[in-house]
Amino acid sequence: MENTTKTCRNCGASNFYSKEVSLVGHASTILPIGMFTRREVHLRVCGTCGLMEWFVAPATLEKLKQKFAKVP
Ligand SMILES: [Zn+2]
């Protein structure tokens, strides 16, 4: 992810742990983009303070753009 910050916005550390995950079950309602649409997200957790950030994966992001309103 090139467009993410290299240091934690909470504590300034730069040791992150990340994982690509699929939101399923109740978690899928976080992104209302259609009942059967896969929701891939990239999780990044700061190894120092534990701050967790979610990044919608590119393929999921394209689907999201069709369902969400663009902020003017
Ligand atoms: Zn941190």
Short mmCIF file of C-alpha atoms and ligand atoms in Angstrom, two decimals:
data_model
loop_
_atom_site.label_atom_id
_atom_site.label_comp_id
_atom_site.label_asym_id
_atom_site.label_seq_id
_atom_site.Cartn_x
_atom_site.Cartn_y
_atom_site.Cartn_z
CA MET A 1 0.00 0.00 0.00
CA GLU A 2 1.90 3.01 -1.26
CA ASN A 3 -0.65 5.57 -0.22
CA THR A 4 -0.50 4.77 3.48
CA THR A 5 1.56 6.65 6.00
CA LYS A 6 4.85 5.10 7.02
CA THR A 7 4.50 5.94 10.68
CA CYS A 8 1.68 5.42 13.14
CA ARG A 9 -0.55 8.47 13.38
CA ASN A 10 -1.05 7.79 17.08
CA CYS A 11 2.41 7.02 18.47
CA GLY A 12 4.78 7.69 15.56
CA ALA A 13 6.25 4.19 15.53
CA SER A 14 6.88 2.39 12.27
CA ASN A 15 6.51 -1.28 13.11
CA PHE A 16 3.30 -2.51 11.62
CA TYR A 17 1.68 -5.90 11.24
CA SER A 18 -0.70 -6.41 8.37
CA LYS A 19 -3.05 -8.98 6.96
CA GLU A 20 -5.47 -9.26 4.08
CA VAL A 21 -8.84 -10.38 5.37
CA SER A 22 -12.31 -11.04 4.03
CA LEU A 23 -15.18 -9.57 6.00
CA VAL A 24 -17.80 -12.25 6.55
CA GLY A 25 -20.91 -12.67 8.68
CA HIS A 26 -21.81 -9.71 10.85
CA ALA A 27 -18.55 -7.97 10.01
CA SER A 28 -19.67 -7.70 6.38
CA THR A 29 -22.37 -5.20 7.34
CA ILE A 30 -19.64 -2.65 8.01
CA LEU A 31 -19.43 -2.21 4.24
CA PRO A 32 -22.92 -2.16 2.73
CA ILE A 33 -21.98 -2.90 -0.87
CA GLY A 34 -24.34 -5.75 -1.68
CA MET A 35 -25.30 -8.98 0.03
CA PHE A 36 -23.03 -11.32 -1.93
CA THR A 37 -20.15 -9.05 -2.77
CA ARG A 38 -16.80 -10.08 -1.34
CA ARG A 39 -15.26 -7.54 0.98
CA GLU A 40 -11.51 -7.69 1.01
CA VAL A 41 -9.73 -5.40 3.38
CA HIS A 42 -6.14 -4.82 4.34
CA LEU A 43 -5.68 -4.51 8.08
CA ARG A 44 -2.69 -2.74 9.51
CA VAL A 45 -2.00 -2.79 13.23
CA CYS A 46 0.68 -0.75 14.95
CA GLY A 47 3.02 -3.08 16.82
CA THR A 48 3.66 -0.45 19.47
CA CYS A 49 0.30 1.02 20.47
CA GLY A 50 -2.09 -1.38 18.73
CA LEU A 51 -3.87 1.21 16.60
CA MET A 52 -5.71 -0.65 13.87
CA GLU A 53 -6.39 0.77 10.44
CA TRP A 54 -8.56 -0.68 7.69
CA PHE A 55 -7.91 -0.21 4.00
CA VAL A 56 -10.44 -1.42 1.48
CA ALA A 57 -8.65 -3.61 -1.09
CA PRO A 58 -8.62 -2.34 -4.71
CA ALA A 59 -11.17 -4.82 -6.14
CA THR A 60 -13.55 -4.17 -3.27
CA LEU A 61 -12.96 -0.45 -3.57
CA GLU A 62 -14.22 -0.45 -7.16
CA LYS A 63 -17.46 -2.13 -6.08
CA LEU A 64 -17.79 0.27 -3.17
CA LYS A 65 -17.58 3.26 -5.53
CA GLN A 66 -20.70 2.00 -7.31
CA LYS A 67 -22.67 1.91 -4.07
CA PHE A 68 -21.37 4.84 -2.10
CA ALA A 69 -21.89 8.51 -2.80
CA LYS A 70 -18.79 10.48 -3.68
CA VAL A 71 -18.15 13.28 -1.24
CA PRO A 72 -18.23 16.55 -3.20
ZN ZN B 1 1.12 3.27 17.19
#
